[in-house]
CSV table of N, CA, C and O in Angstrom, one decimal:
chain,number,residue,atom,x,y,z
A,1,MET,N,-40.0,39.1,-25.3
A,1,MET,CA,-39.5,37.8,-25.1
A,1,MET,C,-40.0,37.2,-23.7
A,1,MET,O,-39.8,37.7,-22.7
A,2,PRO,N,-40.7,36.1,-23.7
A,2,PRO,CA,-41.2,35.4,-22.5
A,2,PRO,C,-40.0,34.9,-21.6
A,2,PRO,O,-39.0,34.6,-22.1
A,3,PRO,N,-40.2,34.9,-20.3
A,3,PRO,CA,-39.1,34.4,-19.5
A,3,PRO,C,-38.9,32.9,-19.8
A,3,PRO,O,-39.8,32.2,-20.1
A,4,ARG,N,-37.6,32.6,-19.6
A,4,ARG,CA,-37.3,31.1,-19.9
A,4,ARG,C,-37.6,30.4,-18.6
A,4,ARG,O,-37.1,30.7,-17.5
A,5,PRO,N,-38.4,29.3,-18.6
A,5,PRO,CA,-38.8,28.6,-17.4
A,5,PRO,C,-37.7,27.7,-16.8
A,5,PRO,O,-37.7,27.3,-15.7
A,6,GLU,N,-36.8,27.4,-17.6
A,6,GLU,CA,-35.7,26.3,-17.2
A,6,GLU,C,-34.7,27.0,-16.4
A,6,GLU,O,-34.4,28.2,-16.7
A,7,PRO,N,-34.0,26.4,-15.4
A,7,PRO,CA,-32.9,26.9,-14.7
A,7,PRO,C,-31.8,27.3,-15.5
A,7,PRO,O,-31.6,26.6,-16.6
A,8,GLN,N,-31.0,28.2,-15.1
A,8,GLN,CA,-29.9,28.6,-15.9
A,8,GLN,C,-28.6,27.9,-15.4
A,8,GLN,O,-28.0,28.3,-14.6
A,9,ALA,N,-28.5,26.7,-16.0
A,9,ALA,CA,-27.3,25.8,-15.7
A,9,ALA,C,-25.9,26.4,-15.8
A,9,ALA,O,-25.0,26.2,-15.1
A,10,VAL,N,-25.8,27.2,-16.9
A,10,VAL,CA,-24.4,27.8,-17.1
A,10,VAL,C,-24.1,28.9,-16.0
A,10,VAL,O,-22.9,29.0,-15.7
A,11,LEU,N,-25.1,29.5,-15.5
A,11,LEU,CA,-24.9,30.4,-14.3
A,11,LEU,C,-24.4,29.6,-13.1
A,11,LEU,O,-23.5,30.0,-12.4
A,12,GLY,N,-25.1,28.5,-12.9
A,12,GLY,CA,-24.7,27.6,-11.8
A,12,GLY,C,-23.3,27.1,-11.9
A,12,GLY,O,-22.5,27.1,-10.9
A,13,GLU,N,-22.9,26.8,-13.1
A,13,GLU,CA,-21.5,26.3,-13.3
A,13,GLU,C,-20.5,27.4,-13.1
A,13,GLU,O,-19.5,27.2,-12.5
A,14,ALA,N,-20.9,28.7,-13.5
A,14,ALA,CA,-19.9,29.7,-13.3
A,14,ALA,C,-19.8,30.0,-11.8
A,14,ALA,O,-18.6,30.3,-11.3
A,15,ILE,N,-20.8,30.0,-11.1
A,15,ILE,CA,-20.9,30.2,-9.6
A,15,ILE,C,-20.0,29.1,-8.9
A,15,ILE,O,-19.1,29.4,-8.0
A,16,LYS,N,-20.2,27.8,-9.3
A,16,LYS,CA,-19.5,26.7,-8.6
A,16,LYS,C,-18.0,26.8,-8.9
A,16,LYS,O,-17.1,26.7,-8.0
A,17,GLN,N,-17.6,27.2,-10.2
A,17,GLN,CA,-16.2,27.3,-10.5
A,17,GLN,C,-15.6,28.4,-9.7
A,17,GLN,O,-14.4,28.2,-9.2
A,18,LEU,N,-16.2,29.5,-9.6
A,18,LEU,CA,-15.7,30.7,-9.0
A,18,LEU,C,-15.6,30.3,-7.4
A,18,LEU,O,-14.5,30.6,-6.9
A,19,ARG,N,-16.6,29.7,-6.9
A,19,ARG,CA,-16.5,29.4,-5.4
A,19,ARG,C,-15.5,28.5,-5.1
A,19,ARG,O,-14.7,28.6,-4.1
A,20,GLU,N,-15.2,27.4,-6.0
A,20,GLU,CA,-14.1,26.5,-5.7
A,20,GLU,C,-12.8,27.1,-5.9
A,20,GLU,O,-11.9,26.8,-5.2
A,21,LYS,N,-12.7,28.0,-6.9
A,21,LYS,CA,-11.4,28.7,-7.1
A,21,LYS,C,-11.0,29.6,-5.9
A,21,LYS,O,-9.8,29.7,-5.5
A,22,LYS,N,-12.0,30.1,-5.3
A,22,LYS,CA,-11.8,30.9,-4.0
A,22,LYS,C,-11.7,29.9,-2.8
A,22,LYS,O,-11.5,30.6,-1.7
A,23,GLY,N,-11.9,28.6,-2.9
A,23,GLY,CA,-11.7,27.7,-1.8
A,23,GLY,C,-12.8,27.9,-0.7
A,23,GLY,O,-12.6,27.7,0.4
A,24,MET,N,-14.0,28.2,-1.2
A,24,MET,CA,-15.2,28.4,-0.4
A,24,MET,C,-16.0,27.2,-0.5
A,24,MET,O,-16.2,26.6,-1.5
A,25,THR,N,-16.7,26.9,0.7
A,25,THR,CA,-17.8,25.9,0.6
A,25,THR,C,-19.2,26.5,0.2
A,25,THR,O,-19.3,27.8,0.3
A,26,GLN,N,-20.1,25.6,-0.1
A,26,GLN,CA,-21.4,26.2,-0.3
A,26,GLN,C,-22.0,26.8,0.9
A,26,GLN,O,-22.6,27.8,0.8
A,27,GLU,N,-21.7,26.2,1.9
A,27,GLU,CA,-22.1,26.7,3.3
A,27,GLU,C,-21.7,28.1,3.6
A,27,GLU,O,-22.4,29.0,4.1
A,28,ALA,N,-20.4,28.4,3.3
A,28,ALA,CA,-19.8,29.7,3.5
A,28,ALA,C,-20.4,30.7,2.6
A,28,ALA,O,-20.8,31.8,3.1
A,29,VAL,N,-20.6,30.5,1.3
A,29,VAL,CA,-21.3,31.3,0.5
A,29,VAL,C,-22.7,31.6,1.0
A,29,VAL,O,-23.1,32.8,1.0
A,30,ALA,N,-23.4,30.6,1.3
A,30,ALA,CA,-24.8,30.8,1.8
A,30,ALA,C,-24.9,31.6,3.1
A,30,ALA,O,-25.7,32.5,3.2
A,31,LEU,N,-23.9,31.4,3.9
A,31,LEU,CA,-23.9,32.2,5.2
A,31,LEU,C,-23.7,33.6,4.9
A,31,LEU,O,-24.4,34.5,5.4
A,32,ILE,N,-22.8,33.9,4.0
A,32,ILE,CA,-22.4,35.4,3.7
A,32,ILE,C,-23.6,35.9,2.9
A,32,ILE,O,-24.0,37.1,3.1
A,33,ALA,N,-24.2,35.2,2.0
A,33,ALA,CA,-25.4,35.6,1.2
A,33,ALA,C,-26.5,35.7,1.9
A,33,ALA,O,-27.6,36.3,1.4
A,34,GLY,N,-26.7,35.1,3.1
A,34,GLY,CA,-28.0,35.1,3.8
A,34,GLY,C,-29.0,34.1,3.3
A,34,GLY,O,-30.1,34.6,3.3
A,35,VAL,N,-28.6,33.0,2.7
A,35,VAL,CA,-29.5,32.1,2.1
A,35,VAL,C,-29.2,30.7,2.8
A,35,VAL,O,-28.1,30.5,3.3
A,36,HIS,N,-30.1,29.8,2.6
A,36,HIS,CA,-29.9,28.4,3.1
A,36,HIS,C,-28.9,27.8,2.1
A,36,HIS,O,-28.9,27.9,0.9
A,37,PRO,N,-28.1,26.9,2.6
A,37,PRO,CA,-27.0,26.2,1.8
A,37,PRO,C,-27.6,25.4,0.7
A,37,PRO,O,-27.0,25.3,-0.4
A,38,THR,N,-28.8,24.9,0.9
A,38,THR,CA,-29.5,24.1,-0.2
A,38,THR,C,-29.7,25.0,-1.4
A,38,THR,O,-29.8,24.6,-2.6
A,39,TRP,N,-30.0,26.2,-1.2
A,39,TRP,CA,-30.2,27.2,-2.4
A,39,TRP,C,-29.0,27.2,-3.2
A,39,TRP,O,-29.0,27.3,-4.5
A,40,VAL,N,-27.8,27.4,-2.6
A,40,VAL,CA,-26.5,27.5,-3.3
A,40,VAL,C,-26.3,26.2,-4.1
A,40,VAL,O,-26.0,26.2,-5.2
A,41,SER,N,-26.6,25.1,-3.4
A,41,SER,CA,-26.5,23.8,-4.1
A,41,SER,C,-27.4,23.7,-5.3
A,41,SER,O,-26.9,23.2,-6.3
A,42,ARG,N,-28.6,24.2,-5.1
A,42,ARG,CA,-29.6,24.0,-6.2
A,42,ARG,C,-29.2,24.9,-7.4
A,42,ARG,O,-29.4,24.6,-8.5
A,43,ILE,N,-28.7,26.1,-7.1
A,43,ILE,CA,-28.3,27.0,-8.1
A,43,ILE,C,-27.2,26.4,-8.9
A,43,ILE,O,-27.2,26.4,-10.1
A,44,GLU,N,-26.2,25.9,-8.2
A,44,GLU,CA,-25.0,25.3,-8.8
A,44,GLU,C,-25.3,24.0,-9.7
A,44,GLU,O,-24.8,23.8,-10.8
A,45,SER,N,-26.3,23.4,-9.3
A,45,SER,CA,-26.7,22.1,-10.0
A,45,SER,C,-27.7,22.4,-11.1
A,45,SER,O,-28.0,21.5,-11.9
A,46,GLY,N,-28.2,23.6,-11.2
A,46,GLY,CA,-29.0,24.0,-12.2
A,46,GLY,C,-30.5,23.6,-12.0
A,46,GLY,O,-31.3,23.6,-12.9
A,47,THR,N,-30.9,23.3,-10.7
A,47,THR,CA,-32.2,22.9,-10.6
A,47,THR,C,-33.0,24.1,-9.9
A,47,THR,O,-34.2,24.0,-9.6
A,48,LEU,N,-32.4,25.2,-9.7
A,48,LEU,CA,-33.0,26.5,-9.2
A,48,LEU,C,-32.8,27.6,-10.1
A,48,LEU,O,-31.6,27.9,-10.4
A,49,ASN,N,-33.7,28.3,-10.6
A,49,ASN,CA,-33.5,29.5,-11.4
A,49,ASN,C,-33.5,30.7,-10.5
A,49,ASN,O,-34.7,31.1,-10.0
A,50,PRO,N,-32.4,31.2,-10.1
A,50,PRO,CA,-32.3,32.3,-8.9
A,50,PRO,C,-32.9,33.6,-9.4
A,50,PRO,O,-32.8,33.9,-10.6
A,51,SER,N,-33.5,34.3,-8.5
A,51,SER,CA,-33.9,35.8,-8.8
A,51,SER,C,-32.7,36.6,-8.9
A,51,SER,O,-31.6,36.3,-8.4
A,52,TRP,N,-32.9,37.8,-9.4
A,52,TRP,CA,-31.9,38.8,-9.5
A,52,TRP,C,-31.3,39.1,-8.2
A,52,TRP,O,-30.0,39.2,-8.0
A,53,GLY,N,-32.2,39.2,-7.0
A,53,GLY,CA,-31.6,39.5,-5.8
A,53,GLY,C,-30.7,38.4,-5.2
A,53,GLY,O,-29.8,38.7,-4.6
A,54,MET,N,-31.0,37.2,-5.5
A,54,MET,CA,-30.3,36.0,-5.0
A,54,MET,C,-28.9,36.1,-5.7
A,54,MET,O,-27.9,35.9,-5.2
A,55,ILE,N,-28.9,36.3,-7.1
A,55,ILE,CA,-27.6,36.4,-7.8
A,55,ILE,C,-26.8,37.5,-7.3
A,55,ILE,O,-25.6,37.3,-7.1
A,56,SER,N,-27.3,38.7,-7.0
A,56,SER,CA,-26.6,39.8,-6.4
A,56,SER,C,-26.0,39.4,-5.0
A,56,SER,O,-24.9,39.7,-4.9
A,57,ARG,N,-26.7,38.8,-4.3
A,57,ARG,CA,-26.2,38.3,-2.9
A,57,ARG,C,-25.0,37.3,-3.1
A,57,ARG,O,-24.1,37.3,-2.4
A,58,VAL,N,-25.2,36.3,-3.9
A,58,VAL,CA,-24.2,35.4,-4.2
A,58,VAL,C,-23.0,36.0,-4.7
A,58,VAL,O,-21.8,35.6,-4.3
A,59,ALA,N,-23.1,36.9,-5.7
A,59,ALA,CA,-22.0,37.6,-6.3
A,59,ALA,C,-21.2,38.3,-5.2
A,59,ALA,O,-20.0,38.3,-5.1
A,60,GLU,N,-22.0,39.0,-4.3
A,60,GLU,CA,-21.4,39.8,-3.2
A,60,GLU,C,-20.6,38.8,-2.3
A,60,GLU,O,-19.4,39.2,-2.0
A,61,ALA,N,-21.2,37.7,-2.0
A,61,ALA,CA,-20.4,36.7,-1.1
A,61,ALA,C,-19.2,36.2,-1.8
A,61,ALA,O,-18.2,35.9,-1.1
A,62,LEU,N,-19.2,36.2,-3.1
A,62,LEU,CA,-18.1,35.5,-3.8
A,62,LEU,C,-17.1,36.8,-4.2
A,62,LEU,O,-16.0,36.6,-4.8
A,63,GLU,N,-17.4,38.0,-3.9
A,63,GLU,CA,-16.6,39.2,-4.0
A,63,GLU,C,-16.3,39.5,-5.5
A,63,GLU,O,-15.2,39.8,-5.8
A,64,VAL,N,-17.4,39.3,-6.3
A,64,VAL,CA,-17.4,39.7,-7.7
A,64,VAL,C,-18.6,40.5,-8.1
A,64,VAL,O,-19.5,40.5,-7.4
A,65,LYS,N,-18.5,41.2,-9.2
A,65,LYS,CA,-19.5,41.9,-9.8
A,65,LYS,C,-20.6,40.9,-10.4
A,65,LYS,O,-20.2,39.9,-11.0
A,66,VAL,N,-21.8,41.3,-10.4
A,66,VAL,CA,-22.9,40.5,-11.0
A,66,VAL,C,-22.5,40.4,-12.6
A,66,VAL,O,-22.7,39.4,-13.2
A,67,SER,N,-22.1,41.6,-13.0
A,67,SER,CA,-21.7,41.6,-14.5
A,67,SER,C,-20.6,40.6,-14.8
A,67,SER,O,-20.7,40.0,-15.9
A,68,ASP,N,-19.7,40.4,-13.9
A,68,ASP,CA,-18.6,39.4,-14.2
A,68,ASP,C,-19.2,37.9,-14.2
A,68,ASP,O,-18.9,37.1,-15.0
A,69,LEU,N,-20.1,37.7,-13.2
A,69,LEU,CA,-20.8,36.4,-13.3
A,69,LEU,C,-21.6,36.2,-14.6
A,69,LEU,O,-21.7,35.2,-15.2
A,70,ALA,N,-22.3,37.3,-15.0
A,70,ALA,CA,-23.1,37.2,-16.1
A,70,ALA,C,-22.3,37.0,-17.3
A,70,ALA,O,-22.6,36.1,-18.2
A,71,LYS,N,-21.2,37.6,-17.5
A,71,LYS,CA,-20.3,37.5,-18.5
A,71,LYS,C,-19.8,36.1,-18.7
A,71,LYS,O,-19.8,35.5,-19.8
A,72,ASP,N,-19.4,35.5,-17.5
A,72,ASP,CA,-18.8,34.1,-17.5
A,72,ASP,C,-20.0,33.2,-17.9
A,72,ASP,O,-19.6,32.3,-18.8
A,73,ALA,N,-21.2,33.4,-17.4
A,73,ALA,CA,-22.3,32.5,-17.8
A,73,ALA,C,-22.6,32.6,-19.3
A,73,ALA,O,-22.8,31.6,-19.9
A,74,GLU,N,-22.5,33.8,-19.8
A,74,GLU,CA,-22.8,34.0,-21.2
A,74,GLU,C,-21.8,33.3,-22.1
A,74,GLU,O,-22.1,32.8,-23.1
A,75,GLU,N,-20.6,33.5,-21.6
A,75,GLU,CA,-19.4,32.8,-22.5
A,75,GLU,C,-19.6,31.3,-22.5
A,75,GLU,O,-19.4,30.6,-23.4
A,76,ARG,N,-20.0,30.8,-21.3
A,76,ARG,CA,-20.3,29.3,-21.2
A,76,ARG,C,-21.5,28.9,-22.1
A,76,ARG,O,-21.4,27.9,-22.8
A,77,ASP,N,-22.5,29.8,-22.1
A,77,ASP,CA,-23.6,29.4,-22.9
A,77,ASP,C,-23.3,29.4,-24.4
A,77,ASP,O,-23.6,28.5,-25.2
A,78,GLU,N,-22.5,30.5,-24.8
A,78,GLU,CA,-22.1,30.6,-26.2
A,78,GLU,C,-21.2,29.4,-26.6
A,78,GLU,O,-21.4,28.8,-27.7
A,79,HIS,N,-20.4,29.0,-25.7
A,79,HIS,CA,-19.5,27.8,-26.0
A,79,HIS,C,-20.4,26.5,-26.2
A,79,HIS,O,-20.1,25.7,-27.1
A,80,LEU,N,-21.4,26.4,-25.3
A,80,LEU,CA,-22.2,25.2,-25.5
A,80,LEU,C,-23.1,25.3,-26.8
A,80,LEU,O,-23.2,24.3,-27.4
A,81,LYS,N,-23.5,26.4,-27.1
A,81,LYS,CA,-24.3,26.6,-28.4
A,81,LYS,C,-23.4,26.3,-29.5
A,81,LYS,O,-23.8,25.6,-30.5
A,82,GLY,N,-22.1,26.8,-29.5
A,82,GLY,CA,-21.2,26.5,-30.6
A,82,GLY,C,-20.9,25.0,-30.7
A,82,GLY,O,-20.7,24.4,-31.8
A,83,ARG,N,-20.8,24.3,-29.6
A,83,ARG,CA,-20.6,22.9,-29.7
A,83,ARG,C,-21.8,22.1,-30.3
A,83,ARG,O,-21.7,21.1,-31.0
A,84,ARG,N,-23.0,22.6,-29.9
A,84,ARG,CA,-24.3,21.9,-30.4
A,84,ARG,C,-24.3,22.2,-31.9
A,84,ARG,O,-24.8,21.3,-32.6
A,85,ARG,N,-23.9,23.4,-32.4
A,85,ARG,CA,-24.0,23.6,-33.8
A,85,ARG,C,-22.9,22.8,-34.6
A,85,ARG,O,-23.2,22.5,-35.8
A,86,ALA,N,-21.9,22.5,-33.9
A,86,ALA,CA,-20.8,21.8,-34.6
A,86,ALA,C,-21.1,20.3,-34.8
A,86,ALA,O,-20.5,19.6,-35.6
A,87,ARG,N,-22.1,19.8,-34.1
A,87,ARG,CA,-22.5,18.4,-34.2
A,87,ARG,C,-23.1,18.1,-35.5
A,87,ARG,O,-23.8,18.5,-36.1
């Protein structure tokens, strides 16, 4: 299967929701993850398709497992697909 060129918006949504639930700013996550704050913003907004390493660092900054982020994003994606099919 070829890689999907579009950003993974559902992953960004999952990261944003978790970050907000923990009361963290994008800047705080970026500082802990060792990335520029605009990268966190772009991931959350779905304009950046992050690498595996970036996802791992963000998950660590949020104190969650990558698998938990992936599961949340997958559930969001399935929910969206279900809504599209119901139309």
